[in-house]
PDB file of C-alpha atoms in Angstrom:
ATOM      1  CA  MET A  25     -11.405   5.732  -6.525  1.00 80.00           C
ATOM      2  CA  THR A  26     -14.231   4.317  -4.463  1.00 93.00           C
ATOM      3  CA  VAL A  27     -16.713   4.233  -2.808  1.00 98.00           C
ATOM      4  CA  ILE A  28     -17.399   1.165   0.603  1.00 98.00           C
ATOM      5  CA  VAL A  29     -19.736   2.082   3.133  1.00 98.00           C
ATOM      6  CA  GLY A  30     -20.822  -0.255   6.131  1.00 98.00           C
ATOM      7  CA  LEU A  31     -22.854   0.171   9.112  1.00 97.00           C
ATOM      8  CA  VAL A  32     -24.387  -1.694  11.948  1.00 97.00           C
ATOM      9  CA  HIS A  33     -28.029  -2.661  12.668  1.00 95.00           C
ATOM     10  CA  ASN A  34     -29.424  -5.180  14.711  1.00 93.00           C
ATOM     11  CA  GLY A  35     -26.322  -7.171  15.696  1.00 93.00           C
ATOM     12  CA  ARG A  36     -25.955  -7.362  11.159  1.00 95.00           C
ATOM     13  CA  VAL A  37     -23.091  -5.517   9.305  1.00 98.00           C
ATOM     14  CA  HIS A  38     -23.936  -3.800   5.784  1.00 98.00           C
ATOM     15  CA  LEU A  39     -22.146  -2.999   3.596  1.00 98.00           C
ATOM     16  CA  GLY A  40     -22.704  -0.937  -0.084  1.00 98.00           C
ATOM     17  CA  GLY A  41     -19.976  -0.335  -2.218  1.00 98.00           C
ATOM     18  CA  ASP A  42     -19.748   1.374  -6.137  1.00 98.00           C
ATOM     19  CA  SER A  43     -18.413   0.211  -9.185  1.00 96.00           C
ATOM     20  CA  ALA A  44     -15.541   2.317  -9.746  1.00 95.00           C
ATOM     21  CA  GLY A  45     -12.424   1.838 -11.832  1.00 95.00           C
ATOM     22  CA  VAL A  46     -11.173   4.639 -11.635  1.00 93.00           C
ATOM     23  CA  ALA A  47      -6.742   5.457 -13.401  1.00 90.00           C
ATOM     24  CA  GLY A  48      -5.943   9.481 -13.620  1.00 88.00           C
ATOM     25  CA  LEU A  49      -8.916  10.962 -15.143  1.00 89.00           C
ATOM     26  CA  ASN A  50     -10.347   7.486 -16.027  1.00 92.00           C
ATOM     27  CA  LEU A  51     -13.926   5.657 -15.073  1.00 92.00           C
ATOM     28  CA  THR A  52     -14.203   1.965 -16.057  1.00 93.00           C
ATOM     29  CA  VAL A  53     -17.573   0.979 -14.370  1.00 94.00           C
ATOM     30  CA  ARG A  54     -16.319  -2.859 -13.520  1.00 95.00           C
ATOM     31  CA  ARG A  55     -18.132  -5.454 -13.487  1.00 94.00           C
ATOM     32  CA  ASP A  56     -16.555  -7.166 -10.589  1.00 94.00           C
ATOM     33  CA  PRO A  57     -17.631  -6.530  -6.736  1.00 94.00           C
ATOM     34  CA  LYS A  58     -15.720  -4.686  -4.361  1.00 97.00           C
ATOM     35  CA  ILE A  59     -17.860  -6.106  -1.908  1.00 98.00           C
ATOM     36  CA  PHE A  60     -18.267  -9.179  -1.239  1.00 98.00           C
ATOM     37  CA  ARG A  61     -18.616 -12.621   1.732  1.00 97.00           C
ATOM     38  CA  ASN A  62     -15.469 -14.192   2.527  1.00 96.00           C
ATOM     39  CA  GLY A  63     -16.378 -17.363   4.939  1.00 93.00           C
ATOM     40  CA  PRO A  64     -17.746 -15.448   7.503  1.00 94.00           C
ATOM     41  CA  TYR A  65     -16.845 -12.535   6.787  1.00 97.00           C
ATOM     42  CA  ALA A  66     -18.790  -9.076   4.737  1.00 98.00           C
ATOM     43  CA  MET A  67     -15.501  -7.620   2.915  1.00 98.00           C
ATOM     44  CA  GLY A  68     -15.215  -4.465   0.826  1.00 98.00           C
ATOM     45  CA  PHE A  69     -11.875  -2.881  -0.224  1.00 98.00           C
ATOM     46  CA  THR A  70     -10.839   0.602  -1.687  1.00 96.00           C
ATOM     47  CA  THR A  71      -7.152   0.511  -3.161  1.00 92.00           C
ATOM     48  CA  SER A  72      -6.623  -1.638  -5.158  1.00 94.00           C
ATOM     49  CA  PHE A  73      -9.182  -4.259  -7.339  1.00 95.00           C
ATOM     50  CA  ARG A  74      -6.138  -6.344  -7.609  1.00 95.00           C
ATOM     51  CA  MET A  75      -5.579  -6.717  -2.824  1.00 96.00           C
ATOM     52  CA  GLY A  76     -10.137  -7.084  -3.289  1.00 97.00           C
ATOM     53  CA  GLN A  77      -9.898 -10.047  -5.222  1.00 97.00           C
ATOM     54  CA  LEU A  78      -6.679 -12.016  -3.358  1.00 97.00           C
ATOM     55  CA  LEU A  79      -9.135 -11.193  -0.179  1.00 97.00           C
ATOM     56  CA  HIS A  80     -12.332 -12.356  -2.330  1.00 97.00           C
ATOM     57  CA  HIS A  81     -10.766 -15.326  -4.138  1.00 97.00           C
ATOM     58  CA  ALA A  82      -7.657 -16.190  -2.481  1.00 97.00           C
ATOM     59  CA  PHE A  83      -7.831 -15.144   1.036  1.00 97.00           C
ATOM     60  CA  LYS A  84      -8.829 -18.285   3.257  1.00 96.00           C
ATOM     61  CA  ALA A  85     -10.605 -16.675   5.929  1.00 93.00           C
ATOM     62  CA  PRO A  86      -9.630 -17.409   9.590  1.00 95.00           C
ATOM     63  CA  ARG A  87     -12.554 -18.527  11.431  1.00 95.00           C
ATOM     64  CA  PRO A  88     -13.246 -16.288  14.494  1.00 96.00           C
ATOM     65  CA  LYS A  89     -12.980 -17.864  18.042  1.00 94.00           C
ATOM     66  CA  GLY A  90     -12.091 -15.649  20.957  1.00 95.00           C
ATOM     67  CA  ASP A  91     -11.608 -12.154  22.165  1.00 97.00           C
ATOM     68  CA  LEU A  92     -12.476 -10.940  19.064  1.00 97.00           C
ATOM     69  CA  ASP A  93     -10.567  -7.738  19.623  1.00 97.00           C
ATOM     70  CA  ARG A  94      -7.157 -10.057  20.061  1.00 98.00           C
ATOM     71  CA  PHE A  95      -9.161 -12.580  16.857  1.00 98.00           C
ATOM     72  CA  MET A  96      -8.603  -9.675  14.449  1.00 98.00           C
ATOM     73  CA  THR A  97      -5.062  -7.776  14.350  1.00 97.00           C
ATOM     74  CA  THR A  98      -3.420 -11.044  15.717  1.00 97.00           C
ATOM     75  CA  VAL A  99      -4.404 -14.161  13.862  1.00 97.00           C
ATOM     76  CA  PHE A 100      -6.188 -13.004  10.714  1.00 98.00           C
ATOM     77  CA  VAL A 101      -3.791  -9.630  10.807  1.00 97.00           C
ATOM     78  CA  ASP A 102      -1.495 -12.299  10.401  1.00 96.00           C
ATOM     79  CA  LYS A 103      -3.191 -14.161   7.666  1.00 97.00           C
ATOM     80  CA  LEU A 104      -4.443 -11.417   5.447  1.00 97.00           C
ATOM     81  CA  ARG A 105      -0.225 -10.640   5.656  1.00 95.00           C
ATOM     82  CA  ALA A 106       0.654 -13.989   3.721  1.00 96.00           C
ATOM     83  CA  CYS A 107      -1.942 -13.816   1.736  1.00 97.00           C
ATOM     84  CA  LEU A 108      -1.498 -10.329   0.193  1.00 96.00           C
ATOM     85  CA  LYS A 109       2.282 -11.413   0.017  1.00 94.00           C
ATOM     86  CA  ASP A 110       1.650 -14.630  -1.649  1.00 95.00           C
ATOM     87  CA  GLY A 111      -0.666 -13.062  -4.079  1.00 95.00           C
ATOM     88  CA  GLY A 112       2.848 -10.235  -5.155  1.00 91.00           C
ATOM     89  CA  TRP A 113       0.248  -7.100  -3.236  1.00 91.00           C
ATOM     90  CA  ALA A 114       1.674  -6.356   0.021  1.00 83.00           C
ATOM     91  CA  ARG A 115       4.683  -4.071  -0.323  1.00 83.00           C
ATOM     92  CA  LYS A 116       7.642  -2.313   1.927  1.00 83.00           C
ATOM     93  CA  ASP A 117       8.394   1.510   2.847  1.00 81.00           C
ATOM     94  CA  SER A 118      11.008   1.928   4.739  1.00 83.00           C
ATOM     95  CA  GLU A 119      10.747  -1.788   6.459  1.00 83.00           C
ATOM     96  CA  GLN A 120       7.493  -1.319   6.590  1.00 87.00           C
ATOM     97  CA  GLU A 121       4.428  -3.431   5.382  1.00 87.00           C
ATOM     98  CA  LYS A 122       2.199  -2.315   3.315  1.00 88.00           C
ATOM     99  CA  ALA A 123      -1.169  -3.864   2.038  1.00 90.00           C
ATOM    100  CA  GLY A 124      -4.619  -1.372   1.456  1.00 93.00           C
ATOM    101  CA  THR A 125      -8.181  -0.150   3.396  1.00 97.00           C
ATOM    102  CA  PHE A 126     -10.741  -2.059   3.070  1.00 98.00           C
ATOM    103  CA  LEU A 127     -14.217  -2.829   6.115  1.00 98.00           C
ATOM    104  CA  VAL A 128     -14.872  -6.041   7.717  1.00 98.00           C
ATOM    105  CA  GLY A 129     -18.192  -7.117   9.139  1.00 98.00           C
ATOM    106  CA  VAL A 130     -18.486 -10.133  11.533  1.00 97.00           C
ATOM    107  CA  HIS A 131     -20.345 -11.715  13.946  1.00 96.00           C
ATOM    108  CA  GLY A 132     -22.306  -8.149  14.082  1.00 96.00           C
ATOM    109  CA  ARG A 133     -19.130  -5.699  14.094  1.00 97.00           C
ATOM    110  CA  LEU A 134     -17.550  -3.260  11.990  1.00 98.00           C
ATOM    111  CA  PHE A 135     -14.076  -3.177  11.541  1.00 98.00           C
ATOM    112  CA  ALA A 136     -11.342  -0.756   9.239  1.00 98.00           C
ATOM    113  CA  VAL A 137      -8.201  -2.382   8.129  1.00 98.00           C
ATOM    114  CA  TYR A 138      -5.645  -0.080   7.365  1.00 97.00           C
ATOM    115  CA  ASP A 139      -2.793  -0.093   5.240  1.00 94.00           C
ATOM    116  CA  ASP A 140      -0.935  -0.643   7.842  1.00 94.00           C
ATOM    117  CA  TYR A 141      -2.631  -3.584   9.030  1.00 95.00           C
ATOM    118  CA  GLN A 142      -4.209  -1.932  12.283  1.00 97.00           C
ATOM    119  CA  ILE A 143      -8.071  -2.648  12.784  1.00 98.00           C
ATOM    120  CA  GLY A 144      -9.911   0.227  13.802  1.00 98.00           C
ATOM    121  CA  GLU A 145     -13.833  -0.272  14.857  1.00 98.00           C
ATOM    122  CA  PRO A 146     -15.502   2.894  15.047  1.00 98.00           C
ATOM    123  CA  ALA A 147     -18.190   3.707  17.987  1.00 97.00           C
ATOM    124  CA  ASP A 148     -20.582   4.900  15.971  1.00 96.00           C
ATOM    125  CA  GLY A 149     -21.300   2.061  14.469  1.00 97.00           C
ATOM    126  CA  TYR A 150     -20.120   2.931  10.450  1.00 98.00           C
ATOM    127  CA  ALA A 151     -18.036   3.513   8.897  1.00 98.00           C
ATOM    128  CA  ALA A 152     -17.168   4.690   5.365  1.00 98.00           C
ATOM    129  CA  VAL A 153     -13.480   4.198   3.106  1.00 98.00           C
ATOM    130  CA  GLY A 154     -11.904   5.672   0.147  1.00 97.00           C
ATOM    131  CA  CYS A 155     -11.898   8.905  -2.273  1.00 96.00           C
ATOM    132  CA  GLY A 156     -16.190   8.721  -1.394  1.00 97.00           C
ATOM    133  CA  GLY A 157     -15.735   8.351   2.027  1.00 97.00           C
ATOM    134  CA  GLU A 158     -16.173  11.913   3.754  1.00 98.00           C
ATOM    135  CA  PHE A 159     -19.461  12.148   1.931  1.00 98.00           C
ATOM    136  CA  ALA A 160     -20.484   9.007   2.674  1.00 98.00           C
ATOM    137  CA  LEU A 161     -19.661   9.583   6.931  1.00 98.00           C
ATOM    138  CA  GLY A 162     -21.479  12.819   6.028  1.00 98.00           C
ATOM    139  CA  ALA A 163     -24.905  11.186   5.443  1.00 98.00           C
ATOM    140  CA  LEU A 164     -24.248   7.993   7.319  1.00 98.00           C
ATOM    141  CA  HIS A 165     -24.768  10.892  10.114  1.00 98.00           C
ATOM    142  CA  ALA A 166     -27.484  12.571   9.138  1.00 97.00           C
ATOM    143  CA  THR A 167     -29.455   9.135   8.351  1.00 97.00           C
ATOM    144  CA  ALA A 168     -27.863   8.333  12.193  1.00 95.00           C
ATOM    145  CA  GLY A 169     -31.916   9.331  13.935  1.00 91.00           C
ATOM    146  CA  LEU A 170     -33.890   8.403  11.180  1.00 95.00           C
ATOM    147  CA  ASP A 171     -36.218   5.153  11.305  1.00 94.00           C
ATOM    148  CA  LEU A 172     -35.185   3.998   7.845  1.00 97.00           C
ATOM    149  CA  LYS A 173     -33.703   0.262   6.717  1.00 97.00           C
ATOM    150  CA  PRO A 174     -30.577   0.147   6.026  1.00 97.00           C
ATOM    151  CA  ARG A 175     -30.331  -0.784   3.012  1.00 98.00           C
ATOM    152  CA  GLU A 176     -31.655   2.780   2.957  1.00 98.00           C
ATOM    153  CA  ARG A 177     -29.258   4.448   4.649  1.00 98.00           C
ATOM    154  CA  LEU A 178     -25.987   3.026   3.104  1.00 98.00           C
ATOM    155  CA  GLU A 179     -28.524   3.995  -0.426  1.00 98.00           C
ATOM    156  CA  MET A 180     -28.173   7.884   0.710  1.00 98.00           C
ATOM    157  CA  ALA A 181     -24.821   7.876   1.608  1.00 98.00           C
ATOM    158  CA  LEU A 182     -23.027   5.590  -1.775  1.00 98.00           C
ATOM    159  CA  ALA A 183     -25.311   8.149  -3.689  1.00 98.00           C
ATOM    160  CA  ALA A 184     -24.646  11.425  -1.836  1.00 98.00           C
ATOM    161  CA  ALA A 185     -20.874  10.355  -2.982  1.00 98.00           C
ATOM    162  CA  GLY A 186     -21.734   9.617  -5.816  1.00 96.00           C
ATOM    163  CA  HIS A 187     -22.621  13.002  -6.629  1.00 97.00           C
ATOM    164  CA  HIS A 188     -19.701  14.907  -4.925  1.00 97.00           C
ATOM    165  CA  SER A 189     -17.076  12.386  -6.314  1.00 96.00           C
ATOM    166  CA  ALA A 190     -15.629  11.827  -8.920  1.00 94.00           C
ATOM    167  CA  GLY A 191     -14.915   8.691  -8.445  1.00 95.00           C
ATOM    168  CA  VAL A 192     -17.446   7.343  -7.008  1.00 96.00           C
ATOM    169  CA  SER A 193     -19.985   5.896  -9.871  1.00 96.00           C
ATOM    170  CA  SER A 194     -22.793   3.731  -9.753  1.00 95.00           C
ATOM    171  CA  PRO A 195     -23.922   0.783  -9.634  1.00 96.00           C
ATOM    172  CA  PHE A 196     -24.134   0.480  -5.885  1.00 97.00           C
ATOM    173  CA  THR A 197     -24.376  -2.736  -4.565  1.00 97.00           C
ATOM    174  CA  TYR A 198     -24.564  -4.990  -0.996  1.00 98.00           C
ATOM    175  CA  VAL A 199     -23.910  -7.597   0.875  1.00 97.00           C
ATOM    176  CA  THR A 200     -24.403  -8.527   4.747  1.00 96.00           C
ATOM    177  CA  ALA A 201     -22.652 -10.370   6.735  1.00 94.00           C
ATOM    178  CA  ARG A 202     -24.363 -13.744   7.680  1.00 80.00           C
ATOM    179  CA  LYS A 203     -26.303 -14.186  11.125  1.00 75.00           C
ATOM    180  CA  VAL A 204     -23.900 -15.715  14.069  1.00 70.00           C
ATOM    181  CA  ARG A 205     -24.788 -19.015  14.790  1.00 63.00           C
ATOM    182  CA  THR A 206     -26.255 -19.934  18.507  1.00 55.00           C
TER     183      THR A 206
END
């Protein structure tokens, strides 16, 4: 299920997401959003609505400070692990903790958090996750050199994923991370 897309434009992170809830061949269009703000972060999740609910409503997102790479891979991940564990979502597989996948935008940078808690930052300035992610990445790549607004690029990426993936459904929603206060 799902496609979550993100891109960095003029120092801000923009996210878009679909509304599909998929179980086997059953599709439910969900009202609860897969993308949202939590403190200074814009977030968009795949994997599980339960995980997304915890990210949105239970995760006490720590304020970024210092080296953002170090912060995301240590402080942010440690708080995330604790939240998911407390909320009953974190799992263990062969003694390794597993969670889910989501995008995070903060301070003008876009990160992907993967199910093993690794943090990745795309060099291209855009990312897409979920079953429609590859279709969305193609659209983001194809529109990279065009003079389009971020929302237009996100709309095209979501439309491509919705057209080609049975696990993606409109309506599509959008959120932009807050600007960094200097």
